[in-house]
Coordinates of C-alpha atoms in Angstrom, one line a residue:
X25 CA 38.2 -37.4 -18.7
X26 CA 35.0 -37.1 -16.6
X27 CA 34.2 -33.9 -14.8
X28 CA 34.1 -35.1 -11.5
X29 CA 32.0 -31.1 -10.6
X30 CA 29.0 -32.3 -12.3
X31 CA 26.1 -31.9 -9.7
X32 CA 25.0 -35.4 -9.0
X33 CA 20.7 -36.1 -8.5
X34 CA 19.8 -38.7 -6.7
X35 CA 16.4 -40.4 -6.0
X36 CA 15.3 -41.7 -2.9
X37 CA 12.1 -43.7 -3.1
X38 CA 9.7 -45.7 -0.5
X39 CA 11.0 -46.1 3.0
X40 CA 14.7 -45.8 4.5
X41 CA 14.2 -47.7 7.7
X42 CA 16.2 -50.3 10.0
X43 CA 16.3 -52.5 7.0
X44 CA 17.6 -51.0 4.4
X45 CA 19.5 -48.1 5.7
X46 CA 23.0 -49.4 5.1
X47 CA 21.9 -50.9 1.8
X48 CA 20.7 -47.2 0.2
X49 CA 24.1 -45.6 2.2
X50 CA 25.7 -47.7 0.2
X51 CA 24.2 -47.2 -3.1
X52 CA 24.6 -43.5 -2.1
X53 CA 28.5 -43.8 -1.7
X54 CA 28.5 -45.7 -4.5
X55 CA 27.4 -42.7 -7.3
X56 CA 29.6 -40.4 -5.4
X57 CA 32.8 -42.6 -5.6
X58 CA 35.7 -40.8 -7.3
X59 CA 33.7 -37.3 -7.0
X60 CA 34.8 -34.5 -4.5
X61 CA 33.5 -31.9 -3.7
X62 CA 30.3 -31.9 -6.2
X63 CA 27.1 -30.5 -5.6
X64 CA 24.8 -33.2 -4.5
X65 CA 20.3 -33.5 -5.4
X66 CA 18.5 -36.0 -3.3
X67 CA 15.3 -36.1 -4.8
X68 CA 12.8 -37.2 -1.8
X69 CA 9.7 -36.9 -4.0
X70 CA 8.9 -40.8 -4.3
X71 CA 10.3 -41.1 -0.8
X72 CA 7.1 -42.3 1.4
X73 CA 8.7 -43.0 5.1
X74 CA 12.0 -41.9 6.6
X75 CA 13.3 -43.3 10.4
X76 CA 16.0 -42.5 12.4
X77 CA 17.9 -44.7 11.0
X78 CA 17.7 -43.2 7.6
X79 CA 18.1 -39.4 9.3
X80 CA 21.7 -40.9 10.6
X81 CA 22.3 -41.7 6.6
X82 CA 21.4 -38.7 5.3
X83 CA 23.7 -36.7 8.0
X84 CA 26.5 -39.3 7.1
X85 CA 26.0 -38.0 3.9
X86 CA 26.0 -34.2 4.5
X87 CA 29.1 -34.4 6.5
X88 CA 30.6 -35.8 3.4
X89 CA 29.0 -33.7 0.6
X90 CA 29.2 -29.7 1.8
X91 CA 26.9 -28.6 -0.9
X92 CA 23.6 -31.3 -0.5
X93 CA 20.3 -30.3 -1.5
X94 CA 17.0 -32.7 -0.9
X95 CA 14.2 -31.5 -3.1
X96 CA 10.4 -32.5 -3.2
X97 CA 9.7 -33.8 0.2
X98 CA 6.2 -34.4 1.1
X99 CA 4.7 -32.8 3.7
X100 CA 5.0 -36.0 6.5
X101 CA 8.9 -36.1 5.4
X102 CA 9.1 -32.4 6.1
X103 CA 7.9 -32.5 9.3
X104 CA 10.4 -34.9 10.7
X105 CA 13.3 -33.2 8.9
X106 CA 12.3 -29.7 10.2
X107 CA 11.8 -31.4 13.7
X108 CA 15.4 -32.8 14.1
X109 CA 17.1 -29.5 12.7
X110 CA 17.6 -31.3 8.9
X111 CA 16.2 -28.1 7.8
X112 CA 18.6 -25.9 9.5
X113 CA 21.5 -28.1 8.2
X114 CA 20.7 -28.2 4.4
X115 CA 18.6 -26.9 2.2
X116 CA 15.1 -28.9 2.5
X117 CA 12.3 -28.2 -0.5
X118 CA 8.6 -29.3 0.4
X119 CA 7.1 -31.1 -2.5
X120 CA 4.2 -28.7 -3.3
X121 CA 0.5 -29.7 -4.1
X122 CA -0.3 -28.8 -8.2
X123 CA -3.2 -27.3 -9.5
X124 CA -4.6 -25.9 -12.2
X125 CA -6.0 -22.6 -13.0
X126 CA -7.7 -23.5 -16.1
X127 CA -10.9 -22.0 -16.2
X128 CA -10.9 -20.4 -13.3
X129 CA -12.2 -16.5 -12.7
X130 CA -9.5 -14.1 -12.6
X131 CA -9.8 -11.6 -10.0
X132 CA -7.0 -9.6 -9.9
X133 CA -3.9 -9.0 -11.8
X134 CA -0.5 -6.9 -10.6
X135 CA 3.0 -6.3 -12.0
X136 CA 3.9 -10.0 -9.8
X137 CA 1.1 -12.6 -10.1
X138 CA -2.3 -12.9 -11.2
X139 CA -4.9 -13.8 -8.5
X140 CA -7.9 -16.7 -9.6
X141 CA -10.9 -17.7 -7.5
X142 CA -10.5 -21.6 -8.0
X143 CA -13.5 -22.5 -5.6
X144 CA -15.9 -20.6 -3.5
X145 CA -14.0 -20.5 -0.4
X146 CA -10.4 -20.0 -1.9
X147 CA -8.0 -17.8 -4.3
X148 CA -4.2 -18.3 -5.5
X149 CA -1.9 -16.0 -6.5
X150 CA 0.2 -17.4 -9.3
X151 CA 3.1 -15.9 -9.1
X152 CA 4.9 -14.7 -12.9
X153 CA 8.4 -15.5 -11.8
X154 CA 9.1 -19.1 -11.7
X155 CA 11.3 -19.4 -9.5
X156 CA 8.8 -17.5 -6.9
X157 CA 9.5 -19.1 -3.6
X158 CA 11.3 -16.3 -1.9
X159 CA 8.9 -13.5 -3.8
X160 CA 6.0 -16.1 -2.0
X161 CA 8.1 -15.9 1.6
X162 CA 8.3 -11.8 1.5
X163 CA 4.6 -12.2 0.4
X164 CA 3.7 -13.8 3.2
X165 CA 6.3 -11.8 5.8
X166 CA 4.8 -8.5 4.6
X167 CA 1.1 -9.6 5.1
X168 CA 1.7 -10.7 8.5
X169 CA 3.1 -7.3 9.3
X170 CA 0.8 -5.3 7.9
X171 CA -1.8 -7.4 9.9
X172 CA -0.1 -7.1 13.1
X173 CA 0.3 -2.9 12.5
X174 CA -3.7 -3.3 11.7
X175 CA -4.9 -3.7 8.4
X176 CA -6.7 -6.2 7.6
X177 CA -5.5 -8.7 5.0
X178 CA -5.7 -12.1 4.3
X179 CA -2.6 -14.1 5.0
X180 CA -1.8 -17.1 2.6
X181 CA -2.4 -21.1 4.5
X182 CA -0.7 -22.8 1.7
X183 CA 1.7 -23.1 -1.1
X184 CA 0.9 -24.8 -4.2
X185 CA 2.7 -25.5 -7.4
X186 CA 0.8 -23.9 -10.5
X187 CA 2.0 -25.0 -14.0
X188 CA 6.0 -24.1 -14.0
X189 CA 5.5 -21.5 -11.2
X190 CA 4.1 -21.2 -7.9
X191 CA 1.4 -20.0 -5.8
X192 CA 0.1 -18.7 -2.5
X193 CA -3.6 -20.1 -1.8
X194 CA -5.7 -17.4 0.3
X195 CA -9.0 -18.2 1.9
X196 CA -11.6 -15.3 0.6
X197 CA -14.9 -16.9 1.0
X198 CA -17.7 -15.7 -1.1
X199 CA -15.7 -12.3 -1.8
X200 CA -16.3 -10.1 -4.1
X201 CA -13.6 -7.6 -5.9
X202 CA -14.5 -3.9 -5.8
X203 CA -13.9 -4.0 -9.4
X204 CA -16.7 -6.3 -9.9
X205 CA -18.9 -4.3 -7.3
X206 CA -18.5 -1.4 -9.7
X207 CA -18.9 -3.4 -12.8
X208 CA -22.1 -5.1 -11.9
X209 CA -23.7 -2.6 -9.3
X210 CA -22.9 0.9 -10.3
X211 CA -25.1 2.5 -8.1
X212 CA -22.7 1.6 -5.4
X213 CA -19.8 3.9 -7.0
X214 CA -20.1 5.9 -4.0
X215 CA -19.9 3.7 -1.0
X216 CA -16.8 2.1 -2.8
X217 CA -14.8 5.4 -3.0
X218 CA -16.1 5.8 0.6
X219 CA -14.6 2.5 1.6
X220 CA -11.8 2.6 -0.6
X221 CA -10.3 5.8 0.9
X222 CA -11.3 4.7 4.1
X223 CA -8.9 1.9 4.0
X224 CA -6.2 4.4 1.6
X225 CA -5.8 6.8 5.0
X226 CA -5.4 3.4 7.3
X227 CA -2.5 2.4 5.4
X228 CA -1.2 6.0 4.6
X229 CA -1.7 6.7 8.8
X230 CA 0.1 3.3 9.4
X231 CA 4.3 4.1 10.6
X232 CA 6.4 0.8 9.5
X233 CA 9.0 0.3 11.7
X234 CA 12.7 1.4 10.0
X235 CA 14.1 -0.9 7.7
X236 CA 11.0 -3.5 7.5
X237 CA 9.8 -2.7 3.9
X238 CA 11.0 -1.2 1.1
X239 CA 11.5 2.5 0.6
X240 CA 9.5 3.5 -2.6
X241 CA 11.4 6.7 -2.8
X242 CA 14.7 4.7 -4.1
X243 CA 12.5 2.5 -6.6
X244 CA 11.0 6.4 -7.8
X245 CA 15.0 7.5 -8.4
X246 CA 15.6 4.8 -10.5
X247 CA 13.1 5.7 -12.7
X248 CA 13.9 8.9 -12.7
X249 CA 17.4 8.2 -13.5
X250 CA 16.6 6.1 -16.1
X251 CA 14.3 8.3 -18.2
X252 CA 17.5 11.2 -18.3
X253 CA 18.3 9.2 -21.3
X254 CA 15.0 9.8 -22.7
X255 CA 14.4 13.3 -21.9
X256 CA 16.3 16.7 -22.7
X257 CA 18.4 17.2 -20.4
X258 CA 16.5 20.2 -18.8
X259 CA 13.4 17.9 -18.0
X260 CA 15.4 15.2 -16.8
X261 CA 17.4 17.0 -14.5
X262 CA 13.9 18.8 -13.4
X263 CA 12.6 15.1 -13.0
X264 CA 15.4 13.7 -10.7
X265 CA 15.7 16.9 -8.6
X266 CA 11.3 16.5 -8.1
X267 CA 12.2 12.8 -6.8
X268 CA 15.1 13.5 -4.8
X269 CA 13.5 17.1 -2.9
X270 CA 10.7 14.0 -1.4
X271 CA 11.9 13.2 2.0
X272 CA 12.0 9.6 3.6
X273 CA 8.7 8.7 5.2
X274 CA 8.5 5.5 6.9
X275 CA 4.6 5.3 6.7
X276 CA 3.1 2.6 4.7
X277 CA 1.9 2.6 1.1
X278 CA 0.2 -0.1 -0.8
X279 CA 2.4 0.0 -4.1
X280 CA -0.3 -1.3 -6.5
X281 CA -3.6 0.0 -4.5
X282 CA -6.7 -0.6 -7.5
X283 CA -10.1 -1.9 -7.2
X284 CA -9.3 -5.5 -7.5
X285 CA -7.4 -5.6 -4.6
X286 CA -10.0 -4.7 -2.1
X287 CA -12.5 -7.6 -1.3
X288 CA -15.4 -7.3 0.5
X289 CA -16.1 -10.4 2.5
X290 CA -19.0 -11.0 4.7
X291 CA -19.5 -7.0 4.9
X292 CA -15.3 -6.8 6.0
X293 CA -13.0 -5.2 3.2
X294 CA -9.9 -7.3 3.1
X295 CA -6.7 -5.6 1.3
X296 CA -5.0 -8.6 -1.0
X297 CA -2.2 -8.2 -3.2
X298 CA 0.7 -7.2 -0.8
X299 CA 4.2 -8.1 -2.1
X300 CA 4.5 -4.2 -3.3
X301 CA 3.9 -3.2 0.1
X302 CA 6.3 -0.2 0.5
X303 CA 7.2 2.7 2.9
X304 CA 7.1 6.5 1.4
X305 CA 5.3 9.4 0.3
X306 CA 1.7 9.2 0.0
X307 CA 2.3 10.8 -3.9
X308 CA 4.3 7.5 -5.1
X309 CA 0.6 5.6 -4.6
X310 CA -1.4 8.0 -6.2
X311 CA 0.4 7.8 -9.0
X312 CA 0.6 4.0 -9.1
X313 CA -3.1 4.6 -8.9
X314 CA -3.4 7.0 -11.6
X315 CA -2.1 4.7 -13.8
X316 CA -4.7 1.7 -12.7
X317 CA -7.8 4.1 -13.5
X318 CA -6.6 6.4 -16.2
X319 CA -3.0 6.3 -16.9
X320 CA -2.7 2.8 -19.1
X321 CA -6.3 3.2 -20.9
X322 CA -5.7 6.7 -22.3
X323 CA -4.9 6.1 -25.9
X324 CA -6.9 2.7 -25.6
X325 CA -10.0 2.6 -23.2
X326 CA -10.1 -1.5 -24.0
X327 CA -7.0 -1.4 -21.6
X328 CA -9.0 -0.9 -18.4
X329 CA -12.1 -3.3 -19.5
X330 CA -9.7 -6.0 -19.9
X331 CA -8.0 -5.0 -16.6
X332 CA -10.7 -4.2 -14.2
X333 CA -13.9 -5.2 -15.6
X334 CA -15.5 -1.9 -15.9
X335 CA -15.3 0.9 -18.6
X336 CA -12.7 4.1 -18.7
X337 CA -15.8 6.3 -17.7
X338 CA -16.5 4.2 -14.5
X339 CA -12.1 4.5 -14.2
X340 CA -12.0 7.9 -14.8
X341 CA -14.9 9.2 -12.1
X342 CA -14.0 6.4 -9.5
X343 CA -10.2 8.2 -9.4
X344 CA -11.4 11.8 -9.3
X345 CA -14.3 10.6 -6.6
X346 CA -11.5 9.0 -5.0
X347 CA -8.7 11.5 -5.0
X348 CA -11.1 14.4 -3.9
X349 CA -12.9 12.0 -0.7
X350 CA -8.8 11.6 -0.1
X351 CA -8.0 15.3 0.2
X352 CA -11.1 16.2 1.6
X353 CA -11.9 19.0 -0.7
X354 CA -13.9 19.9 -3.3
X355 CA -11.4 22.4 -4.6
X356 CA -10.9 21.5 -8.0
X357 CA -8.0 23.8 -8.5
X358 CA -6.5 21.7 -5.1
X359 CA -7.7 18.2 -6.7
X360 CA -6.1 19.5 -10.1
X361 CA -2.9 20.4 -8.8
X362 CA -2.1 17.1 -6.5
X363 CA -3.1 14.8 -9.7
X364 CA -0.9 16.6 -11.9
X365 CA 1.8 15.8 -8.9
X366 CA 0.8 11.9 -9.4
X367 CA 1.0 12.2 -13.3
X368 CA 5.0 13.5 -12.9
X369 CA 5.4 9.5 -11.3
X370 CA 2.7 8.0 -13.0
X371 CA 4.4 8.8 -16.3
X372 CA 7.7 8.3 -15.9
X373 CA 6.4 5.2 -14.5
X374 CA 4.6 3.7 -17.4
X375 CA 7.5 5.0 -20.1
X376 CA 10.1 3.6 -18.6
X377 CA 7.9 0.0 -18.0
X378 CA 7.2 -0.3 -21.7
X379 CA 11.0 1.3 -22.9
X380 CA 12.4 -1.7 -21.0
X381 CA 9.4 -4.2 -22.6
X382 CA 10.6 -3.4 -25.8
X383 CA 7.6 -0.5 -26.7
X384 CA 10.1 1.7 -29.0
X385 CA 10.0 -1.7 -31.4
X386 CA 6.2 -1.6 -32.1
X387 CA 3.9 1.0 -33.8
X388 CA 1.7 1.2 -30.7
X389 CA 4.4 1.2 -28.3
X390 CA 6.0 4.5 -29.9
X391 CA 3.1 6.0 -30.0
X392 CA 2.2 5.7 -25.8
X393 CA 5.2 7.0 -25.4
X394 CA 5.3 10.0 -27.4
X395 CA 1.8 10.7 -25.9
X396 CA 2.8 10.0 -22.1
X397 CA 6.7 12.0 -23.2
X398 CA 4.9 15.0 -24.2
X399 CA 2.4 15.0 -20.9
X400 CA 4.9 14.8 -18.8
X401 CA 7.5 17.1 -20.5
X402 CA 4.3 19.7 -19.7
X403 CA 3.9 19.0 -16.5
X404 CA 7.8 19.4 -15.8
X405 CA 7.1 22.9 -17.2
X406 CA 4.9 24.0 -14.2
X407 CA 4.8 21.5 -11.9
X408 CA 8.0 22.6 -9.0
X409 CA 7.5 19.8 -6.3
X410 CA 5.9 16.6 -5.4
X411 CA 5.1 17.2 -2.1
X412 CA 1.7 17.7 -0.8
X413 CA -0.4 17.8 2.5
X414 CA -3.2 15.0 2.9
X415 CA -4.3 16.3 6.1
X416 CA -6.0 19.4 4.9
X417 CA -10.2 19.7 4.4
X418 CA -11.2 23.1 2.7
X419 CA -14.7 23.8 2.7
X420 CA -17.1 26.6 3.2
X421 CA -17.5 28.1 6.1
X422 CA -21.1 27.4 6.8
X423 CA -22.3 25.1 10.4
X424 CA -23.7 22.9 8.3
X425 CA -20.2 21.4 7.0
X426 CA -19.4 21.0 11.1
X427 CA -19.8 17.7 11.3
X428 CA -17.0 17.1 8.1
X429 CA -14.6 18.9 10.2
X430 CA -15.1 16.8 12.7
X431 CA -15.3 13.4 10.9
X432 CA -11.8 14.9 9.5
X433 CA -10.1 15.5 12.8
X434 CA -11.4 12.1 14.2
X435 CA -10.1 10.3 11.3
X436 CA -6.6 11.5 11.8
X437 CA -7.0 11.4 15.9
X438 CA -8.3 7.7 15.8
X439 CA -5.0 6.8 13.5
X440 CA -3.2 7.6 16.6
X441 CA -5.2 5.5 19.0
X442 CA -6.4 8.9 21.0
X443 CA -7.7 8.7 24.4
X444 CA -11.3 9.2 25.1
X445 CA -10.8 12.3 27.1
X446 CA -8.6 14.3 24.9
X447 CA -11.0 13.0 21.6
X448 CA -13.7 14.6 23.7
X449 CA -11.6 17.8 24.7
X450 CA -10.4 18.4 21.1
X451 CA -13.8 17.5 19.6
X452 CA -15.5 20.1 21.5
X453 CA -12.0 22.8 20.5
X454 CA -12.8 21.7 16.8
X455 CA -16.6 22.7 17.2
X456 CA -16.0 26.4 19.1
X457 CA -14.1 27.6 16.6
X458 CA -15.5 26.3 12.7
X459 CA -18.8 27.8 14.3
X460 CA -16.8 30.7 15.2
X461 CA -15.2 31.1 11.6
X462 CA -19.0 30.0 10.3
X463 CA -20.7 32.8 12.2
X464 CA -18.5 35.9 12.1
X465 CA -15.1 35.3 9.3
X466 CA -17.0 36.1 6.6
X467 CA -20.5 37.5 7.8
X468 CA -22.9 38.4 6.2
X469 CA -21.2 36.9 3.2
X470 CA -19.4 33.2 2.5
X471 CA -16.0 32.1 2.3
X472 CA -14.0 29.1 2.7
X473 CA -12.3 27.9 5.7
X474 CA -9.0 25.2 6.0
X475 CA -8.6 22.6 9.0
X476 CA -5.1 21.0 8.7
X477 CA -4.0 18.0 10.9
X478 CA -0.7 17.3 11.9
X479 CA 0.6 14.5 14.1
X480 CA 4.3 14.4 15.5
X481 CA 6.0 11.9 17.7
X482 CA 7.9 11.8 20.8
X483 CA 5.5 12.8 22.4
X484 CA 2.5 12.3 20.1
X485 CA 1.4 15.7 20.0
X486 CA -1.5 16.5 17.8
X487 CA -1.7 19.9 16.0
X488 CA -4.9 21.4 14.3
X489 CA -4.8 24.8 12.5
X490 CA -7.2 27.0 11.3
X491 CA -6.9 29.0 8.5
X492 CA -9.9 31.6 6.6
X493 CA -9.4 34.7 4.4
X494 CA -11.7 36.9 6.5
X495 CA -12.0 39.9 8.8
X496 CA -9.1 40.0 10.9
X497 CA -10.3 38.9 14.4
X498 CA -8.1 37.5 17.3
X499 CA -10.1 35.6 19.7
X500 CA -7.3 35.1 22.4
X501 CA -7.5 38.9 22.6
X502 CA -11.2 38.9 24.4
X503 CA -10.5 38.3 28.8
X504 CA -11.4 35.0 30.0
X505 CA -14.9 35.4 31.6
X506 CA -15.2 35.1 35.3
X507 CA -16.3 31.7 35.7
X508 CA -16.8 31.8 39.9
X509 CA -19.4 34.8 39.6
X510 CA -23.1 33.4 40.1
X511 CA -25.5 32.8 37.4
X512 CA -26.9 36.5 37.9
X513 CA -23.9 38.3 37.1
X514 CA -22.4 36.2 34.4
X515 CA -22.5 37.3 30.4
X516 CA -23.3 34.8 28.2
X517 CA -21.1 33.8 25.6
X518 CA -17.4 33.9 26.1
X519 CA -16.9 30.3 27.0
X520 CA -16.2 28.2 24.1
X521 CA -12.7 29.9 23.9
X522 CA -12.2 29.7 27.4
X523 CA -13.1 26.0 26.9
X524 CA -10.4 25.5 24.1
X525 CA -7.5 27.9 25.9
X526 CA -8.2 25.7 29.4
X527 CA -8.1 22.2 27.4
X528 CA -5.8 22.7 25.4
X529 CA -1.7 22.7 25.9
X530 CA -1.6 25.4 23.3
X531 CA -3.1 28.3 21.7
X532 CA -1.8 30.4 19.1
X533 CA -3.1 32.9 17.1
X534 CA -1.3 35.0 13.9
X535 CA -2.6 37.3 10.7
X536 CA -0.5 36.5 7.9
X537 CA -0.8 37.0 4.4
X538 CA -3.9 38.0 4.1
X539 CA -5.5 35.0 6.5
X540 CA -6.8 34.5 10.2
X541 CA -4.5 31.1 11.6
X542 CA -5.6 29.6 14.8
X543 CA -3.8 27.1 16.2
X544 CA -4.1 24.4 18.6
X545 CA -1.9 21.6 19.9
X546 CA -2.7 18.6 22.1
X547 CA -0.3 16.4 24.0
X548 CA -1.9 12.8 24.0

């Protein structure tokens, strides 16, 4: 006996019009006599014309057949089945344009897709899954609302069927990778960092709105939860208690932020690459970064020529240049101890990846392993939390590193769209007292003095402390000169804390442990 449940594919070729209309309802009918219920394939992908006469046929036909499916409709077809609600009705598959990535430069590779330049003005991104139409539609959903929070991106114009998968088709005209900035212009090493963590703290200062991307904090438990089969027990407790002490923050991260997703096109840097666009702590994308520049070459330095294009050397310094320009410090025991924070998750990262791609089966395999298993069974040994601050700058307490401080508070206060006004109030704060510490913390010696910036909501309030290791001194304590005497009787000096106490919404000073901490808060 026939299975009368067998889908049933239909083709639907030339034009359905006036003329013909009852004639291909009929053959339609026809193939589905005797069959109830059964899903149903029109394949429009010869089909050249369609009138109203031939809509009324296909809605006869959905009305009869719940489960209908028309597949690879051209884009003309599409049109006029999206305008009279077809697509709203049934599911409706454009018929998409194929090309071929044969010798085409490949410019950038993640754990979804690889990206090729297949003419000067335009890029795909060929997707590794092949059924990648609804990884291509969060693609595209994501770009357009990291664009629309303000980072610049380019958005894909066009979908395009590559080989047995898909792809999204960008237009990047005469851009260049930083990766190949850094392979073929070295000397440039430095404005890259510069740029790179320039567009690092947009993204990190960007707040998603709840629920619109993925929280990279549950995607970090499940590794973590995974690799307590492949730990002692001690370290992976210690591992899933690290992971689970990070709070939720619903600021943005990148998810797979290297060198060959920045572009730099006609002097703008454009950030590709964003289906692993994720919300979370800024530790989960320094790891992932970690990984890009060091991590994956360690055993084999071929890794990251075959991967970015330049050498392990060029990896290694850009991520060190990189991570310090982030933290804004020079402090290598500071730059030491947030890396080894991003080597906890960049490890359990990269064992679990190649567990799950079979790397216990092969000689090389084991060996990555055992080599990233006994790094981070050391790190569990004295590393006791993920969490650190990116909006502290050490440096030393001389004038000359002024105008750092302020770059640093600007960069945080432009994040938050600051007014003029209070930019210019708290830039002239910022300057009174680093020249303060500069002069007198430490005179007639040196020492190092912290700025950390913190920004809290509702209202924005912005809050900048102080923080230096040297002679106590309390400059609230000093009375507010008398600012209506005349020029004659007035001291000089006196007024830059005035300044800061009048402009201000707060003031605080305290001498704790061993440190001077001045604080100041602004309501923008």
């Amino acid at each position: 006996m026939p299975n009368n449940r067998e889908a049933v594919r239909i083709e639907l070729a030339g034009r359905i019009d006036s003329n013909n209309a009852a004639q291909v309802e009929a053959d339609i009918l026809a193939r589905l006599a005797g069959k109830k219920a059964v899903p149903v394939t029109l394949d429009a992908a010869a089909l050249d014309y369609i009138s109203s006469a031939g809509l009324r046929v296909l809605l006869r036909v959905r009305k009869a057949c719940t489960d209908m499916t028309i597949i690879g409709v051209s884009s003309e077809v599409y049109e006029i089945l999206e305008m009279t609600g077809f697509t709203e009705m049934m599911t409706v598959e454009k018929a998409y344009r194929v090309i071929s990535v044969e010798g085409c430069e490949e410019i950038g590779r993640g754990a979804n897709g690889t990206i090729y330049r297949i003419d000067q003005d335009n890029v795909v991104k060929v997707y590794n899954n092949a059924d990648a139409l609804a990884d291509i539609q969060h693609e595209r959903e994501v770009a357009r609302l990291a664009l629309i929070l303000g980072i610049p991106t380019a958005i894909s114009y066009d979908v395009v069927q590559v080989g047995d998968s898909y792809g999204s088709v960008f237009e990047l005209l005469n851009a260049r990778s930083f990766s190949k900035i850094l392979a073929t212009e070295p000397e440039k090493m430095d404005w890259c960092v510069r740029e790179y963590v320039e567009m690092l703290k947009k993204i990190h200062g960007t707040l998603v709105p709840a629920g619109k991307l993925p929280d990279m904090r549950e995607t970090a438990l499940s590794w973590a939860r995974f690799m307590q089969n492949h730990l002692p027990e001690e370290a992976g407790n210690k591992l899933l208690s690290l992971v689970e002490a990070v709070p939720h923050d619903d600021h943005m991260l990148h998810g797979d932020y290297h060198t060959k997703n920045l572009e730099l096109q006609n002097d703008e840097v454009l950030l590709i690459d964003m289906d692993t666009l994720a919300v979370g702590h800024p530790v989960f994308e320094l790891a992932s970064m970690y990984n890009s520049f060091v991590g994956y070459s360690e055993l084999d330095h071929e890794v990251i020529k075959k991967f970015q294009g330049f050498d392990f050397e060029t990896g290694r310094t850009f991520w060190r240049k990189s991570l310090e320009a982030y933290l804004g410090t020079g402090s290598e025991t500071k730059i030491r101890e947030v890396e080894d924070k991003a080597r906890v998750i960049g490890y359990t990262r990269m064992i679990r990846r190649s567990i799950r791609r079979g790397g216990l089966e092969t000689e090389t395999g084991r060996a990555e392993i055992a080599f990233w298993k006994d790094e981070l069974l050391q790190l569990l040994d004295r590393v006791d939390t993920l969490l650190f601050s990116a909006s502290e700058l050490e440096v030393e307490a001389v004038t000359e590193n002024l105008p750092a401080v302020q770059s640093f508070v600007e960069r945080h206060l432009e994040a938050v769209d600051c007014p003029p006004r209070a930019l210019l109030q708290i830039g002239v704060a910022v300057e009174e007292i680093f020249v303060n510490i500069a002069n007198y913390a430490y005179a007639p010696d040196k020492g190092k003095a912290t700025v950390r910036v913190e920004v809290s909501e509702e209202p924005i309030t912005v809050t900048i402390t102080f923080m230096d290791h040297g002679v106590p001194y309390d400059p609230l304590a000093k009375d507010d000169p008398d600012v209506t005497l005349p020029a004659q009787d007035r001291e000089v000096g006196g007024l830059g804390i005035f300044l800061t106490k009048k402009t201000m919404d707060d003031v605080t000073y305290e001498y704790r442990d061993g440190q001077n901490i001045l604080t100041l808060k602004k309501n923008l």
